[in-house]
PDB file of C-alpha atoms and ligand atoms in Angstrom:
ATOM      1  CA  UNK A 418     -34.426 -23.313  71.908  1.00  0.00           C
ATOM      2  CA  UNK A 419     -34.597 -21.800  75.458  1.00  0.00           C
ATOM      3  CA  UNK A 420     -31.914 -22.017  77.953  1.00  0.00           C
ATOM      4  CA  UNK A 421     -34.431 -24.967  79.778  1.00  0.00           C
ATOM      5  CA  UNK A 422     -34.755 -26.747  76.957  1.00  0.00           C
ATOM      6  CA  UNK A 423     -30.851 -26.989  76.030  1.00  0.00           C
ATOM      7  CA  UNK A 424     -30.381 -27.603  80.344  1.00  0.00           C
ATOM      8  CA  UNK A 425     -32.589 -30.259  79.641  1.00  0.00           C
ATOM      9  CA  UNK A 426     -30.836 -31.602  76.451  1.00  0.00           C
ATOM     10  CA  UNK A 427     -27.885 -31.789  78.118  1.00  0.00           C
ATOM     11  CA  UNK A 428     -28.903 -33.316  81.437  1.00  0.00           C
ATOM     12  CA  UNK A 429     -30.874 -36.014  78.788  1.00  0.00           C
ATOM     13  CA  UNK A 430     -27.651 -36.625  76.881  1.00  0.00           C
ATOM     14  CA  UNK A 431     -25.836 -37.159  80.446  1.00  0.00           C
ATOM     15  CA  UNK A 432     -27.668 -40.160  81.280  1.00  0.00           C
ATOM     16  CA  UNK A 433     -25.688 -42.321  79.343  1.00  0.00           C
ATOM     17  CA  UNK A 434     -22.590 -41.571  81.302  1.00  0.00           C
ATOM     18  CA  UNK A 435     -24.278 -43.409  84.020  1.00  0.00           C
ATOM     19  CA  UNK A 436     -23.192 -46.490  84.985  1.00  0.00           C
ATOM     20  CA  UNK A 437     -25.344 -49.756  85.899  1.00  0.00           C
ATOM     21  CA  UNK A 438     -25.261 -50.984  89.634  1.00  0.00           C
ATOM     22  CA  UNK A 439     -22.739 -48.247  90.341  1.00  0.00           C
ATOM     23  CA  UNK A 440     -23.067 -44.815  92.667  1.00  0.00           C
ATOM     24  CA  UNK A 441     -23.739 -41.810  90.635  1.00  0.00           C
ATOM     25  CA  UNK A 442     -21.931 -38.327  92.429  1.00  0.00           C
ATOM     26  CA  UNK A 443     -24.789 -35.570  91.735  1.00  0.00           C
ATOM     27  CA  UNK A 444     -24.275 -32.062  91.533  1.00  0.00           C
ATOM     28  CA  UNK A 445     -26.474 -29.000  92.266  1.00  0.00           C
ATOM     29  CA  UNK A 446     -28.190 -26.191  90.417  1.00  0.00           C
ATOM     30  CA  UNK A 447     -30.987 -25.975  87.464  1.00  0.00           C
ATOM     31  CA  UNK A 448     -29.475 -28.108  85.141  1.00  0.00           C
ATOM     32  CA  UNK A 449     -28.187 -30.695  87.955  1.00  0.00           C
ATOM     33  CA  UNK A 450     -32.336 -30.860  88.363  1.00  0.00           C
ATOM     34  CA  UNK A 451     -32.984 -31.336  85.319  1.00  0.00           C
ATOM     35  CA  UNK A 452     -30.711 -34.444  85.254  1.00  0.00           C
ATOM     36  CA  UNK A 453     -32.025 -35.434  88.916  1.00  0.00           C
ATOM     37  CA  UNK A 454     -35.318 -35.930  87.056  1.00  0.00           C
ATOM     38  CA  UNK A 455     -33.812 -37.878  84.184  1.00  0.00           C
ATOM     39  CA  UNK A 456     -31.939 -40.110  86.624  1.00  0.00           C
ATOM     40  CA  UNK A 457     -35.332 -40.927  88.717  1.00  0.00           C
ATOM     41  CA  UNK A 458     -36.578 -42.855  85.330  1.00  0.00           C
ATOM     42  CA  UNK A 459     -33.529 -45.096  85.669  1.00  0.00           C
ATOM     43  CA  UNK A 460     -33.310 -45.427  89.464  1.00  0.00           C
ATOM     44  CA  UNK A 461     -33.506 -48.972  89.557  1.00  0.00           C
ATOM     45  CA  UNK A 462     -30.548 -49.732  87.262  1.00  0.00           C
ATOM     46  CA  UNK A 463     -28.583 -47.750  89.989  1.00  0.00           C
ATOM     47  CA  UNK A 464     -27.524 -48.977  93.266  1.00  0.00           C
ATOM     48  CA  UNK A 465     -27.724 -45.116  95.037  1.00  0.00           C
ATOM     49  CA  UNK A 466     -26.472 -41.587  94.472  1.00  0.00           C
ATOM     50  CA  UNK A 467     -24.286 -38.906  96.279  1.00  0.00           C
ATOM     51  CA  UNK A 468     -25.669 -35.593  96.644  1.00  0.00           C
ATOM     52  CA  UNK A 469     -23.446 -32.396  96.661  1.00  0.00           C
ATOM     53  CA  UNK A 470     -25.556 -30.461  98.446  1.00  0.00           C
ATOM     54  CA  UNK A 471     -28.818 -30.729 101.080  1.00  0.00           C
ATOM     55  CA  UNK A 472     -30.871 -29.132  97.922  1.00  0.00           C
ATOM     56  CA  UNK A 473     -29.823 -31.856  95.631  1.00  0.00           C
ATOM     57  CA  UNK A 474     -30.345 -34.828  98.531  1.00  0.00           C
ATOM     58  CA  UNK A 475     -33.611 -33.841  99.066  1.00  0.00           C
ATOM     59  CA  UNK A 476     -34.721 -33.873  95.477  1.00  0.00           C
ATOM     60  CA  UNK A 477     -33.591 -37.113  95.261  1.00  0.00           C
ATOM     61  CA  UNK A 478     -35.127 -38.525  97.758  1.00  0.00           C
ATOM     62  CA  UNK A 479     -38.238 -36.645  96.533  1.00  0.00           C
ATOM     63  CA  UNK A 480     -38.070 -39.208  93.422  1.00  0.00           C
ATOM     64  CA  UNK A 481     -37.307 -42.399  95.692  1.00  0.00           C
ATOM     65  CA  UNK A 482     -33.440 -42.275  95.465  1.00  0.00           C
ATOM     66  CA  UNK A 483     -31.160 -43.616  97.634  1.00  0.00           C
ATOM     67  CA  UNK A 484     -28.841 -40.918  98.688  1.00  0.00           C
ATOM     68  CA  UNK A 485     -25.387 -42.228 100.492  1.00  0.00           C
ATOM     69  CA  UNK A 486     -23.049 -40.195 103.158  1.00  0.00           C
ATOM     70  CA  UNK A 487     -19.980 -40.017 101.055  1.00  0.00           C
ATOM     71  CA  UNK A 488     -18.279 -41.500 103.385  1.00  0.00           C
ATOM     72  CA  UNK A 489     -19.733 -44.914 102.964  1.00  0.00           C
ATOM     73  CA  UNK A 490     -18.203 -44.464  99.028  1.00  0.00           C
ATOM     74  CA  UNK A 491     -15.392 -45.987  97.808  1.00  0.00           C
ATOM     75  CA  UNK A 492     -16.062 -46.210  93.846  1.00  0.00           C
ATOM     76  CA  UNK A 493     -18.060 -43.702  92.139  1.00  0.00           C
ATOM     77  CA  UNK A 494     -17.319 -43.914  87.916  1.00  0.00           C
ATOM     78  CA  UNK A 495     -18.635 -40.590  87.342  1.00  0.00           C
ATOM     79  CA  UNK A 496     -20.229 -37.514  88.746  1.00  0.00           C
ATOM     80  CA  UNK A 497     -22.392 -35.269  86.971  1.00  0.00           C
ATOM     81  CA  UNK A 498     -22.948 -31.562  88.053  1.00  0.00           C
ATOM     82  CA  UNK A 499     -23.310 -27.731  86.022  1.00  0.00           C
ATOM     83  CA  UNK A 500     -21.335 -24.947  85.985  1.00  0.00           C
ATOM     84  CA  UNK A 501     -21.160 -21.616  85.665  1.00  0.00           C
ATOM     85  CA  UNK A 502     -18.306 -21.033  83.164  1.00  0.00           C
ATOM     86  CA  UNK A 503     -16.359 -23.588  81.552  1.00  0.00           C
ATOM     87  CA  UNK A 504     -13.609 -22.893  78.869  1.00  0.00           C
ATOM     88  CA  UNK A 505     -11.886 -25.132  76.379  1.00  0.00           C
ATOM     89  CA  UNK A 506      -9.396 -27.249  78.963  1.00  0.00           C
ATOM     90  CA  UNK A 507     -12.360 -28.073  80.923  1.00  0.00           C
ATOM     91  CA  UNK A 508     -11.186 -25.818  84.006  1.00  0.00           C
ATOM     92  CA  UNK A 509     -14.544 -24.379  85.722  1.00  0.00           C
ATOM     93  CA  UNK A 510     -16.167 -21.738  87.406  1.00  0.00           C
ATOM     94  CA  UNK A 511     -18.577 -23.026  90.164  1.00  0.00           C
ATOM     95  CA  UNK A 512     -20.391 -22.241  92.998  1.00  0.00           C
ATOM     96  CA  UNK A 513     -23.153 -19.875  92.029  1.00  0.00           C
ATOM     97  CA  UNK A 514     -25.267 -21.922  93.990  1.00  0.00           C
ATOM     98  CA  UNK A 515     -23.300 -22.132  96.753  1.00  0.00           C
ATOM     99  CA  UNK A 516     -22.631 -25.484  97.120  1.00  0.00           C
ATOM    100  CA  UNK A 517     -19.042 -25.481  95.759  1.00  0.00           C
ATOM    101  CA  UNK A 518     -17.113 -27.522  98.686  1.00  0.00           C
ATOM    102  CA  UNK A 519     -19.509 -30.284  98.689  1.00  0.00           C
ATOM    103  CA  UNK A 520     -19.718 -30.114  94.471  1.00  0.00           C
ATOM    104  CA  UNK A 521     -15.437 -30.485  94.621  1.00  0.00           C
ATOM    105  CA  UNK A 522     -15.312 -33.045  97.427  1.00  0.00           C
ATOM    106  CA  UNK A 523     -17.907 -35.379  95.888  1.00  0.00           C
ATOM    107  CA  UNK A 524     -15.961 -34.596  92.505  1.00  0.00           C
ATOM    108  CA  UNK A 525     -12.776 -35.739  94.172  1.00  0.00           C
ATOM    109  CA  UNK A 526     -14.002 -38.966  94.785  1.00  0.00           C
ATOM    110  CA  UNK A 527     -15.110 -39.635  90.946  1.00  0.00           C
ATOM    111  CA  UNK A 528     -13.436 -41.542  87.954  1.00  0.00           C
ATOM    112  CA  UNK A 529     -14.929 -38.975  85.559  1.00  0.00           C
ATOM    113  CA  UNK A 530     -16.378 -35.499  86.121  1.00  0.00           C
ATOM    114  CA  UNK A 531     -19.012 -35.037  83.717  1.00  0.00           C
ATOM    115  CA  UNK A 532     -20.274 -31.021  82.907  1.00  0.00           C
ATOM    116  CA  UNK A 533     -23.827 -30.311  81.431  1.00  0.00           C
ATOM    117  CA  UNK A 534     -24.298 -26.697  80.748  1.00  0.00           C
ATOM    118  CA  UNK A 535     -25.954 -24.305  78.323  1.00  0.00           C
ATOM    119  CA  UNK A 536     -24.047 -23.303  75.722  1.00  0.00           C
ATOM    120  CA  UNK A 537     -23.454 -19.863  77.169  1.00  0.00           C
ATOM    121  CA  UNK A 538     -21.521 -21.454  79.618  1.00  0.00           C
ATOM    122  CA  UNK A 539     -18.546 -21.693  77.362  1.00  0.00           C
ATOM    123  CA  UNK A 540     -15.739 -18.995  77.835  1.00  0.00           C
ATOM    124  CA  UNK A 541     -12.675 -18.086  76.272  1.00  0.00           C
ATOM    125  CA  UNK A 542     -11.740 -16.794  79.258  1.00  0.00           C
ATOM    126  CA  UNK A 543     -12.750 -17.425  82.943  1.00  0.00           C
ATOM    127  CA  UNK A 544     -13.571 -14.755  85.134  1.00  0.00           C
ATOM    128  CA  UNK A 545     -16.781 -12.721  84.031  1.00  0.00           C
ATOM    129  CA  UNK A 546     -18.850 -14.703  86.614  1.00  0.00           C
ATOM    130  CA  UNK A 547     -17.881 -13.236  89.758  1.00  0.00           C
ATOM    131  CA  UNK A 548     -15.546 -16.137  91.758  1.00  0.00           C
ATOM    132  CA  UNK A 549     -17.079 -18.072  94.935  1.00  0.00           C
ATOM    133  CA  UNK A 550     -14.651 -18.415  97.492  1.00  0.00           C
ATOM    134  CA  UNK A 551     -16.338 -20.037 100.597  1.00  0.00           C
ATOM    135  CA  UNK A 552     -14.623 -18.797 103.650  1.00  0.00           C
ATOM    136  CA  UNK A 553     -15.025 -19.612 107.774  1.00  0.00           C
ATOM    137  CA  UNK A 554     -17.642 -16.304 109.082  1.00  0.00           C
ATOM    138  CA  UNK A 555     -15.030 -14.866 111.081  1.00  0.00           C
ATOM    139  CA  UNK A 556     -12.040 -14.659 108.282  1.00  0.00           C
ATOM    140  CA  UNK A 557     -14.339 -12.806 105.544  1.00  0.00           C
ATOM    141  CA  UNK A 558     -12.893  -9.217 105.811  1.00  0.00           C
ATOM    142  CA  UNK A 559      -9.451 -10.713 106.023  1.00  0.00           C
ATOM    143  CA  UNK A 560      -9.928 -13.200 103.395  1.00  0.00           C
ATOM    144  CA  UNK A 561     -11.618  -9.926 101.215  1.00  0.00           C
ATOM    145  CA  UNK A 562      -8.680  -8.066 101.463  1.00  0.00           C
ATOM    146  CA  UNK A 563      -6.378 -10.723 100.404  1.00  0.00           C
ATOM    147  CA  UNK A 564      -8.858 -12.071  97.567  1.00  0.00           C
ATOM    148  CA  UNK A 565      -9.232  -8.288  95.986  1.00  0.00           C
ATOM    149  CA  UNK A 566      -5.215  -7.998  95.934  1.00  0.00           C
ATOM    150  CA  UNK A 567      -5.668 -10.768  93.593  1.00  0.00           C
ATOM    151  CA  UNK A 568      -6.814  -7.989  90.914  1.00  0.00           C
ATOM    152  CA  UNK A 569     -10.031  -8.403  91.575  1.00  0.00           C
ATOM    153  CA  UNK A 570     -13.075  -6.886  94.041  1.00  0.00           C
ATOM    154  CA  UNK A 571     -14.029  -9.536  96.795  1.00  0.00           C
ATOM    155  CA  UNK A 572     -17.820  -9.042  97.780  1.00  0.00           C
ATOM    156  CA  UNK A 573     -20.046 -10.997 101.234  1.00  0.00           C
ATOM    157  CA  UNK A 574     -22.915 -13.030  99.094  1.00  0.00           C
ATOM    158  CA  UNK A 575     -26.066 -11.846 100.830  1.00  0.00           C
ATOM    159  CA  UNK A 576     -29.461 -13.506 101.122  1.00  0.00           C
ATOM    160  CA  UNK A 577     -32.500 -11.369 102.211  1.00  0.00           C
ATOM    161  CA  UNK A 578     -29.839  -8.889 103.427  1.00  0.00           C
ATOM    162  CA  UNK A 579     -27.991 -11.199 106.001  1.00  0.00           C
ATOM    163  CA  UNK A 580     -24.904 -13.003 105.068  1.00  0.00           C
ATOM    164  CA  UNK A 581     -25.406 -16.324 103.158  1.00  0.00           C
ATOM    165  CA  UNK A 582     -24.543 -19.413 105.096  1.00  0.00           C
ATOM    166  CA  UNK A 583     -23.604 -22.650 103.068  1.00  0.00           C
ATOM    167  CA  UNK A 584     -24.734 -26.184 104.068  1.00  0.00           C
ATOM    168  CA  UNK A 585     -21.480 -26.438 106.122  1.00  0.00           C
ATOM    169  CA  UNK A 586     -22.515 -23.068 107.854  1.00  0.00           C
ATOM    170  CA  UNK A 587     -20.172 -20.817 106.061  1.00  0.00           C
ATOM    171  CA  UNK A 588     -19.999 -17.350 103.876  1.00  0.00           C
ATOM    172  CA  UNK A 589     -19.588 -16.595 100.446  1.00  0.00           C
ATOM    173  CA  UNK A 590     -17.298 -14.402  98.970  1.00  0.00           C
ATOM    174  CA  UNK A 591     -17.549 -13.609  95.342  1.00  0.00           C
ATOM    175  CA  UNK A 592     -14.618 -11.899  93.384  1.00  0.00           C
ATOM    176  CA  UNK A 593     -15.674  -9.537  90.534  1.00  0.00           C
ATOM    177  CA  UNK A 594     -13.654  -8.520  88.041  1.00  0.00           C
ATOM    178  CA  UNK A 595     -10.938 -10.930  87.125  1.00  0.00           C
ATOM    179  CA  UNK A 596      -9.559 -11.976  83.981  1.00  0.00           C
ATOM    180  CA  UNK A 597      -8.319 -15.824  85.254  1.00  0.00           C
ATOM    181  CA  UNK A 598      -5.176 -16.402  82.762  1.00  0.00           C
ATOM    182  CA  UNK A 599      -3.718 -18.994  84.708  1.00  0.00           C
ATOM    183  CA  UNK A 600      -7.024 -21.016  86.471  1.00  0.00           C
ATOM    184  CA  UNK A 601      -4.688 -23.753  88.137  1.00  0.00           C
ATOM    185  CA  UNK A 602      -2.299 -21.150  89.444  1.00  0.00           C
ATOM    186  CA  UNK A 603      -4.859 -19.331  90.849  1.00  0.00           C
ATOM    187  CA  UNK A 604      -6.116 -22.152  92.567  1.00  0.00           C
ATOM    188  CA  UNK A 605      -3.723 -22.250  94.199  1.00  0.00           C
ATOM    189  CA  UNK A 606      -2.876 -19.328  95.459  1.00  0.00           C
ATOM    190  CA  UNK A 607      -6.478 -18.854  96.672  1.00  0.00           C
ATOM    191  CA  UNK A 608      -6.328 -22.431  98.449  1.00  0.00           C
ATOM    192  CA  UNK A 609      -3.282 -20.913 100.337  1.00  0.00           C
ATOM    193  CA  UNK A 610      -5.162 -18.238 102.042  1.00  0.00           C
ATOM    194  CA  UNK A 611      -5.734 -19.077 105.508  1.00  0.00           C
ATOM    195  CA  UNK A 612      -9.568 -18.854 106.394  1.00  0.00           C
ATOM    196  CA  UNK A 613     -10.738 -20.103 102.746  1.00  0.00           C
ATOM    197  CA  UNK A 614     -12.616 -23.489 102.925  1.00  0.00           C
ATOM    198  CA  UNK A 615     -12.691 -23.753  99.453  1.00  0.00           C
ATOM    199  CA  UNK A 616     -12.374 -21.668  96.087  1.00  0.00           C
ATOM    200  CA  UNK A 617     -14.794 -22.052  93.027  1.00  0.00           C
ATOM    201  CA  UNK A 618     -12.502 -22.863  90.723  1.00  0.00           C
ATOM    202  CA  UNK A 619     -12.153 -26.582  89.273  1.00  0.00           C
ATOM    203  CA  UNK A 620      -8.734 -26.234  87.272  1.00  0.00           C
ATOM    204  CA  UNK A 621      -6.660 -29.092  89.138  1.00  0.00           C
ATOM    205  CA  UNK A 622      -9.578 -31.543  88.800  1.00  0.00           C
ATOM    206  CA  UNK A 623     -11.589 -30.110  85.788  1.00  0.00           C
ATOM    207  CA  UNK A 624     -14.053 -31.546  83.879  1.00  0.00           C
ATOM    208  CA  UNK A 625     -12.991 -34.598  82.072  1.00  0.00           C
ATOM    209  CA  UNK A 626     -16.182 -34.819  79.589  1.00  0.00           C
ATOM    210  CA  UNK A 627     -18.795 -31.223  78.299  1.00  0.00           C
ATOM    211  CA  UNK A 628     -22.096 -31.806  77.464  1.00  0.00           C
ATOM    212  CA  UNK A 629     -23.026 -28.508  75.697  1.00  0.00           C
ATOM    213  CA  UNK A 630     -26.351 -27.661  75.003  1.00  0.00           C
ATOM    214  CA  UNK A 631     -26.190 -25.381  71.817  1.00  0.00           C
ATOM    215  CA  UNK A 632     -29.095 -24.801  69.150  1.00  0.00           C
ATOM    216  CA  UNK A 633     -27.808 -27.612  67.195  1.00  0.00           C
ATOM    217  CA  UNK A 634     -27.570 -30.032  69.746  1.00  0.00           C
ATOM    218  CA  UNK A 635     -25.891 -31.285  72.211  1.00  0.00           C
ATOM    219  CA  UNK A 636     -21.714 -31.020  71.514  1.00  0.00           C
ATOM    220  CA  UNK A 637     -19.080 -33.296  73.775  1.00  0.00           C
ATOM    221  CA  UNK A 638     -15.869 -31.561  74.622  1.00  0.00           C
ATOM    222  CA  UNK A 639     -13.186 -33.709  75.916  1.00  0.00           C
TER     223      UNK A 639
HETATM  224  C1  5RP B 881     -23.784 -24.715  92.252  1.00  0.00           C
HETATM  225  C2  5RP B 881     -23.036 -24.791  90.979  1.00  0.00           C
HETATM  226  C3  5RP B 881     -23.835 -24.965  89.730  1.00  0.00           C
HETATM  227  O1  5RP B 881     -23.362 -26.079  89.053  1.00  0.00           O
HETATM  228  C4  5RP B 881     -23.678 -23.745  88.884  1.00  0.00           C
HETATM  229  O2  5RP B 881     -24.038 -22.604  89.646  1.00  0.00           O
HETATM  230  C5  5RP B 881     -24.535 -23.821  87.620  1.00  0.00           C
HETATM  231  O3  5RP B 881     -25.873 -23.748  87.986  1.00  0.00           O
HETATM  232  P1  5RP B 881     -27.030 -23.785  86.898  1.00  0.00           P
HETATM  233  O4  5RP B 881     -27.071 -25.160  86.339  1.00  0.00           O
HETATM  234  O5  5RP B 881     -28.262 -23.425  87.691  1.00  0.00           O
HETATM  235  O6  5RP B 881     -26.711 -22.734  85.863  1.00  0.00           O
HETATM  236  O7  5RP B 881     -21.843 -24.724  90.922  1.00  0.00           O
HETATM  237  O8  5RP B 881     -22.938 -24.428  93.335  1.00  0.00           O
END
C-alpha cells in the first residue's frame, strides 16, 4: 500500500468516531484531508465542524460544511487531526504544518483526541522530526538560544526564503536533534519560555485513541 492509501485508511476508519448531531474538532495536514473528504459524505448527520487551521476551514467549506468560531463551542466529543510522530503513550509530535496552536487549542476543547497517521508515524522515541515551537517574530533569536540549550539545534522555518508566518501571524522554530525522554517534562519547560506561543508537543493532552494505517490494516492504540 502507499502512504495515501494507508492516510486514507485511516482517515476512513476515523469516521466512526464521529458523533451524530454533535461538532466535530478537525485537524490539518494530508491525512486531516483525507478525512475532510470522508466527513463531507456524512455532513448532514453533523450539526458543524471546527477547523484548526484557515487551510482546513476552507476545505470544508469547499464541501458545504459548516465551520464554527470555537468560541461559539461548548461540547465537542472528539477531534480528529494527524501527526507527525506518535509513540506508544499517545504523546505527539505536531506542527509540521504549522498549524500547531490552533491544532492544541481546538484539541483542548475535545472529549477525545483521535490520531490518524501512517504507520511510519509510530516512534519509540520522539524527537527525529525536528520540534515546532511557534514563537512571537520578535523573541525568535532569544527563544533559539534558549530552545538549543535544551540539547538540541533551534532553526527559523522559512517559506520561499522569508520567515514563515502562521495563521496567528507568527514564526516557526523547529528544534533538530533531540532525543525527547521525558515529552511531558519537556513541555513544560518549553511552555515556560517567555516569547513561545506554543510548543509542538502533545504529551499533557495526548492522543486518547491511534488509528494506524499499516499494510495489514488499520490498528487502534489506546
Ligand atoms: C499540522 C500537523 C499535522 O497533523 C502533521 O504535520 C501531520 O501531517 P500529515 O498528515 O500531512 O503527515 O500537525 O500542523
Amino acid at each position: 500500500m502507499t502512504q495515501d492509501e494507508l492516510k486514507l485508511a485511516v482517515a476512513q476508519a476515523a469516521i466512526a468516531y464521529v458523533v451524530e448531531g454533535e461538532i466535530v474538532g478537525v485537524g490539518t495536514g494530508s491525512t486531516a484531508n483525507f478525512f475532510i473528504d470522508e466527513l463531507a459524505k456524512m455532513k448532514d448527520k453533523i450539526k458543524a465542524a471546527v477547523a484548526s487551521s484557515e487551510a482546513t476551514a476552507e476545505r470544508l467549506r469547499a464541501h458545504g460544511m459548516t465551520v464554527l468560531d470555537l468560541n461559539e463551542v461548548t461540547r465537542m466529543p472528539v477531534y480528529i487531526d494527524g501527526a507527525d510522530e506518535i509513540n506508544a503513550s499517545g504523546a505527539m509530535i505536531k506542527g509540521g504544518g504549522a498549524a500547531l496552536t490552533r491544532e492544541k487549542i481546538v484539541a483542548s476543547v475535545a472529549e477525545k483526541f483521535v490520531c490518524i497517521a501512517d504507520g511510519s508515524k509510530l516512534v519509540d522515541t520522539l524527537g527525529r522530526f525536528p520540534l515546532p515551537v511557534e514563537v512571537i517574530p520578535m523573541s525568535y533569536a532569544v527563544v533559539g538560544r534558549q530552545l538549543s540549550a535544551l540539547g538540541g539545534e533551534a532553526k527559523l522555518r522559512l517559506k520561499d526564503g522569508q520567515p514563515l508566518v502562521t495563521d496567528n501571524g507568527n514564526y516557526i522554530l523547529d528544534v533538530h536533534g533531540l532525543q525527547i525522554t521525558d515529552p511531558m517534562a519537556l513541555e513544560n519547560a518549553i511552555n515556560n519560555i517567555v516569547g513561545v506561543v506554543t510548543v509542538g508537543l502533545f504529551a499533557r493532552q495526548g492522543a486518547d485513541v491511534c488509528l494506524l494505517g499499516t499494510a495489514e490494516g488499520v490498528k487502534t492504540l489506546k
